Amino acid sequence: MTTAAADTPVITLTTDFGHKGPFVAVMKGVIISALPNARIIDLTHEVHVHWPAEAGFWLSRSYHYFPPGTVHIAVVDPGVGTSRDILGASCNGHYFLAPDNGLIPAVLDKQGNKNLFRLSDQWLSAHAPNTISSTFHGRDIFAPLGAQLASGKIELADIGPEIFDPVPSLIEPAETVGGQLRGVVIAIDHFGNLITNIAAEQLLGFSMPVATLAGQQFKFHKTYGNVAPGDFLALINSFNVVEIARAEGNAADSLGVGWGAPISIRDCAA
Amino acid sequence: MTTAAADTPVITLTTDFGHKGPFVAVMKGVIISALPNARIIDLTHEVHVHWPAEAGFWLSRSYHYFPPGTVHIAVVDPGVGTSRDILGASCNGHYFLAPDNGLIPAVLDKQGNKNLFRLSDQWLSAHAPNTISSTFHGRDIFAPLGAQLASGKIELADIGPEIFDPVPSLIEPAETVGGQLRGVVIAIDHFGNLITNIAAEQLLGFSMPVATLAGQQFKFHKTYGNVAPGDFLALINSFNVVEIARAEGNAADSLGVGWGAPISIRDCAA
Amino acid sequence: MTTAAADTPVITLTTDFGHKGPFVAVMKGVIISALPNARIIDLTHEVHVHWPAEAGFWLSRSYHYFPPGTVHIAVVDPGVGTSRDILGASCNGHYFLAPDNGLIPAVLDKQGNKNLFRLSDQWLSAHAPNTISSTFHGRDIFAPLGAQLASGKIELADIGPEIFDPVPSLIEPAETVGGQLRGVVIAIDHFGNLITNIAAEQLLGFSMPVATLAGQQFKFHKTYGNVAPGDFLALINSFNVVEIARAEGNAADSLGVGWGAPISIRDCAA
């Protein structure tokens, strides 16, 4: 394994903290206090609250746009301060730190080349602040751990024992049942586009796919501008998953659909 | 033309992407992967969705606060993936990249010293990722193009042919009709202040200006604290345009007024 | 006093500007134009509008997570453009710049080792832009002043005379009245957790504390996961103050409680 060291170590932050209060900021303060040349990029802080599935989904579809060696810290953590573990993972030269709540498997389930480690009490005793709060491990554990890993001073294997049985993802992967592809709405963007966990490659055998969501049917088009403003469409979006959208409109509001809503796709040519 | 090269190249990002999902973050990942020392500043990601006019307005009033050589990327792009062009512009030592949908003219219409170029298919073939998505040119075209321009390795003229006929701004500039100045609400800030496209210099001949918006009249004052909390006022704001505000209150909510609402100003002394 | 100079000067920004429009961005543009290597961290821009008390509270609980020498600029400024003063303060190696509206005392009231200075007209004449707007001192005064201070070229004492009578904090500190601790809701986070100005150390004498807010009573637990999802709890949060929360829910929405709401705590064992 190569270390994460680089001239400019890169750390991304993914949380459900939103932008009220200094929660993200003090994580950054802790990181730059330990690693002044760290480059910190906010992946998003508007993950659906208490839903690690969305954080894992976005990381799985985004991490490779960052330089190799990047440390991706993801804190969507309703179990903070309980006995849940903290995991570190490496995959394709990237590093991931998250609570053991299904988030990491959502990132890495389909990746072959990965290793998982459980943060040990020894690391906590040696490296974390004297007082670790019960409600903000992002600041008190993830930030110093991420800075140390990004600095290249430690290997991921130094944080604790390797494990092979993380808590599984909350959400089943999309799959084919009786000729239908079945998945869920895994994220909703600022435009109200409904983003699903059905991957483009799962549609390869379909010659005339039609999506069904909230009792309505949607035909596939290439992009929003290919239908009239106000019309609905299905498309393969820029992260290579199926999306239901409304051209120059808000599909989530119009359809009254939220996170976790079921979607199915059948092949009308079949 | 001097190149954009500098010890620390600066890139600003203006979009209507909001803060949900990793859309802005992966643009940054692409930029720093190509140009590790790029300094990226979010201008705003809360432009009124699908409304290039607001993005152009804010850039026109903001760009000169950044260092010369800054590359300003603006992606408000309802036509993404259709045949619309992509433009690059230079003006007063700054660079602008945006879809050809009126955004760039909204930035530069009143500037004399400007040059516009249309991104060529040759540049796309040579420099963009093998697969350009149909729905996210921000990541697949604008980010790598912006990084290359900010690096100083290319001149703006290298991206394609010079053009003189961009798609014009969606919004007519404010103008005087029958003794009245007429404009529109072009932006609404977090406080609910209604910001118009009427410039301070257009009021130079007025000795007693009174604004009319949503059937109500507003007198001009110097600043919010010059009227009682809860009172409405018109003022020349910090970007040198006319603004309608409510002291320690929210004018947009109170008046029920949105983007594009017409405003007029007459001179009561006339 | 040591100066703020460092290889990488750090500046934090705290405002109630939200994320619409380029207000925060142009402050950053002004800072990096003057001090290209400044590292700027957004503390938060979603302070409750026109309420300096929340900004002061968060800064008081957060500043020590940043490196010594950090300059903390806080602009929650309903009196912008009126005759209100601008203050600079130093405390424990950190610097603070804010309007004289109670914000700085909210940060520093319980700190011993502090110095306050009032920005002089001389500094403004010598260093600020030729035209200072009446509505955006963040850009026209605070940004250039913060950059200059962070550069280490000036001492805080150079900005004007030392003062000892700043406008006091809007909010009384929490205190014990008739055996009850009384405070207020000073901040609400993205999860709807109600964060109060009652410090953990004020509860030291209590063996069975119970909080009362909005007519309901709340028992103390260690963390959210210690009660069932949907249940309410009181806890000492990660910033060492009392918080009322709803496990995997939104306490603010559920209780209909906002900023400034009174909370009391009594000792049921007393």
mmCIF file of N, CA, C and O in Angstrom, chain B residues 153-181:
data_model
loop_
_atom_site.group_PDB
_atom_site.id
_atom_site.type_symbol
_atom_site.label_atom_id
_atom_site.label_comp_id
_atom_site.label_asym_id
_atom_site.label_seq_id
_atom_site.Cartn_x
_atom_site.Cartn_y
_atom_site.Cartn_z
ATOM 1 N N LYS B 153 -1.196 27.946 -19.341
ATOM 2 C CA LYS B 153 -0.586 27.184 -20.443
ATOM 3 C C LYS B 153 -1.212 27.508 -21.797
ATOM 4 O O LYS B 153 -0.615 27.259 -22.818
ATOM 5 N N ILE B 154 -2.460 27.984 -21.753
ATOM 6 C CA ILE B 154 -3.084 28.377 -23.018
ATOM 7 C C ILE B 154 -3.593 29.817 -22.914
ATOM 8 O O ILE B 154 -3.767 30.362 -21.822
ATOM 9 N N GLU B 155 -3.770 30.411 -24.076
ATOM 10 C CA GLU B 155 -4.443 31.699 -24.171
ATOM 11 C C GLU B 155 -5.920 31.420 -24.416
ATOM 12 O O GLU B 155 -6.280 30.361 -24.946
ATOM 13 N N LEU B 156 -6.761 32.398 -24.107
ATOM 14 C CA LEU B 156 -8.178 32.210 -24.369
ATOM 15 C C LEU B 156 -8.416 31.963 -25.862
ATOM 16 O O LEU B 156 -9.275 31.154 -26.242
ATOM 17 N N ALA B 157 -7.643 32.616 -26.695
ATOM 18 C CA ALA B 157 -7.825 32.468 -28.145
ATOM 19 C C ALA B 157 -7.552 31.044 -28.612
ATOM 20 O O ALA B 157 -7.971 30.657 -29.708
ATOM 21 N N ASP B 158 -6.867 30.243 -27.785
ATOM 22 C CA ASP B 158 -6.585 28.854 -28.161
ATOM 23 C C ASP B 158 -7.814 27.946 -28.064
ATOM 24 O O ASP B 158 -7.782 26.813 -28.544
ATOM 25 N N ILE B 159 -8.894 28.407 -27.424
ATOM 26 C CA ILE B 159 -10.026 27.494 -27.217
ATOM 27 C C ILE B 159 -10.945 27.410 -28.423
ATOM 28 O O ILE B 159 -11.745 26.485 -28.537
ATOM 29 N N GLY B 160 -10.834 28.373 -29.347
ATOM 30 C CA GLY B 160 -11.700 28.322 -30.526
ATOM 31 C C GLY B 160 -11.785 29.689 -31.176
ATOM 32 O O GLY B 160 -11.082 30.625 -30.785
ATOM 33 N N PRO B 161 -12.680 29.838 -32.160
ATOM 34 C CA PRO B 161 -12.757 31.074 -32.930
ATOM 35 C C PRO B 161 -13.361 32.235 -32.139
ATOM 36 O O PRO B 161 -14.218 32.030 -31.284
ATOM 37 N N GLU B 162 -12.905 33.444 -32.434
ATOM 38 C CA GLU B 162 -13.506 34.628 -31.823
ATOM 39 C C GLU B 162 -14.920 34.799 -32.389
ATOM 40 O O GLU B 162 -15.168 34.517 -33.569
ATOM 41 N N ILE B 163 -15.848 35.223 -31.532
ATOM 42 C CA ILE B 163 -17.213 35.472 -32.021
ATOM 43 C C ILE B 163 -17.675 36.846 -31.568
ATOM 44 O O ILE B 163 -17.096 37.451 -30.649
ATOM 45 N N PHE B 164 -18.722 37.336 -32.227
ATOM 46 C CA PHE B 164 -19.218 38.680 -31.943
ATOM 47 C C PHE B 164 -20.737 38.683 -31.763
ATOM 48 O O PHE B 164 -21.330 39.736 -31.617
ATOM 49 N N ASP B 165 -21.343 37.512 -31.777
ATOM 50 C CA ASP B 165 -22.803 37.434 -31.743
ATOM 51 C C ASP B 165 -23.292 36.412 -30.712
ATOM 52 O O ASP B 165 -23.996 35.453 -31.043
ATOM 53 N N PRO B 166 -22.893 36.588 -29.436
ATOM 54 C CA PRO B 166 -23.391 35.638 -28.434
ATOM 55 C C PRO B 166 -24.907 35.764 -28.294
ATOM 56 O O PRO B 166 -25.482 36.798 -28.659
ATOM 57 N N VAL B 167 -25.527 34.718 -27.779
ATOM 58 C CA VAL B 167 -26.941 34.817 -27.401
ATOM 59 C C VAL B 167 -27.058 35.986 -26.416
ATOM 60 O O VAL B 167 -26.293 36.065 -25.459
ATOM 61 N N PRO B 168 -27.991 36.904 -26.657
ATOM 62 C CA PRO B 168 -28.059 38.090 -25.781
ATOM 63 C C PRO B 168 -28.635 37.766 -24.404
ATOM 64 O O PRO B 168 -29.261 36.729 -24.201
ATOM 65 N N SER B 169 -28.406 38.672 -23.470
ATOM 66 C CA SER B 169 -28.948 38.517 -22.118
ATOM 67 C C SER B 169 -30.462 38.363 -22.148
ATOM 68 O O SER B 169 -31.146 39.010 -22.944
ATOM 69 N N LEU B 170 -30.976 37.484 -21.290
ATOM 70 C CA LEU B 170 -32.423 37.278 -21.150
ATOM 71 C C LEU B 170 -33.158 38.548 -20.760
ATOM 72 O O LEU B 170 -34.345 38.709 -21.032
ATOM 73 N N ILE B 171 -32.471 39.409 -20.033
ATOM 74 C CA ILE B 171 -33.106 40.567 -19.395
ATOM 75 C C ILE B 171 -32.642 41.833 -20.092
ATOM 76 O O ILE B 171 -31.453 42.048 -20.273
ATOM 77 N N GLU B 172 -33.595 42.670 -20.477
ATOM 78 C CA GLU B 172 -33.244 43.976 -21.028
ATOM 79 C C GLU B 172 -32.557 44.816 -19.961
ATOM 80 O O GLU B 172 -32.958 44.769 -18.795
ATOM 81 N N PRO B 173 -31.557 45.590 -20.310
ATOM 82 C CA PRO B 173 -30.990 46.506 -19.305
ATOM 83 C C PRO B 173 -32.048 47.528 -18.874
ATOM 84 O O PRO B 173 -32.984 47.819 -19.624
ATOM 85 N N ALA B 174 -31.906 48.031 -17.669
ATOM 86 C CA ALA B 174 -32.832 49.063 -17.186
ATOM 87 C C ALA B 174 -32.719 50.283 -18.076
ATOM 88 O O ALA B 174 -31.632 50.646 -18.522
ATOM 89 N N GLU B 175 -33.852 50.945 -18.345
ATOM 90 C CA GLU B 175 -33.795 52.104 -19.240
ATOM 91 C C GLU B 175 -34.872 53.113 -18.859
ATOM 92 O O GLU B 175 -35.808 52.802 -18.124
ATOM 93 N N THR B 176 -34.717 54.318 -19.384
ATOM 94 C CA THR B 176 -35.667 55.386 -19.100
ATOM 95 C C THR B 176 -36.739 55.411 -20.183
ATOM 96 O O THR B 176 -36.429 55.457 -21.371
ATOM 97 N N VAL B 177 -37.988 55.324 -19.755
ATOM 98 C CA VAL B 177 -39.125 55.353 -20.679
ATOM 99 C C VAL B 177 -40.102 56.408 -20.165
ATOM 100 O O VAL B 177 -40.632 56.266 -19.064
ATOM 101 N N GLY B 178 -40.300 57.444 -20.944
ATOM 102 C CA GLY B 178 -41.251 58.492 -20.559
ATOM 103 C C GLY B 178 -40.926 59.128 -19.220
ATOM 104 O O GLY B 178 -41.809 59.358 -18.397
ATOM 105 N N GLY B 179 -39.623 59.356 -18.963
ATOM 106 C CA GLY B 179 -39.218 60.008 -17.716
ATOM 107 C C GLY B 179 -39.098 59.068 -16.546
ATOM 108 O O GLY B 179 -38.662 59.461 -15.463
ATOM 109 N N GLN B 180 -39.514 57.811 -16.751
ATOM 110 C CA GLN B 180 -39.393 56.819 -15.669
ATOM 111 C C GLN B 180 -38.260 55.856 -15.964
ATOM 112 O O GLN B 180 -38.117 55.383 -17.092
ATOM 113 N N LEU B 181 -37.483 55.516 -14.920
ATOM 114 C CA LEU B 181 -36.494 54.463 -15.037
ATOM 115 C C LEU B 181 -37.219 53.139 -14.808
ATOM 116 O O LEU B 181 -37.950 52.984 -13.821
#
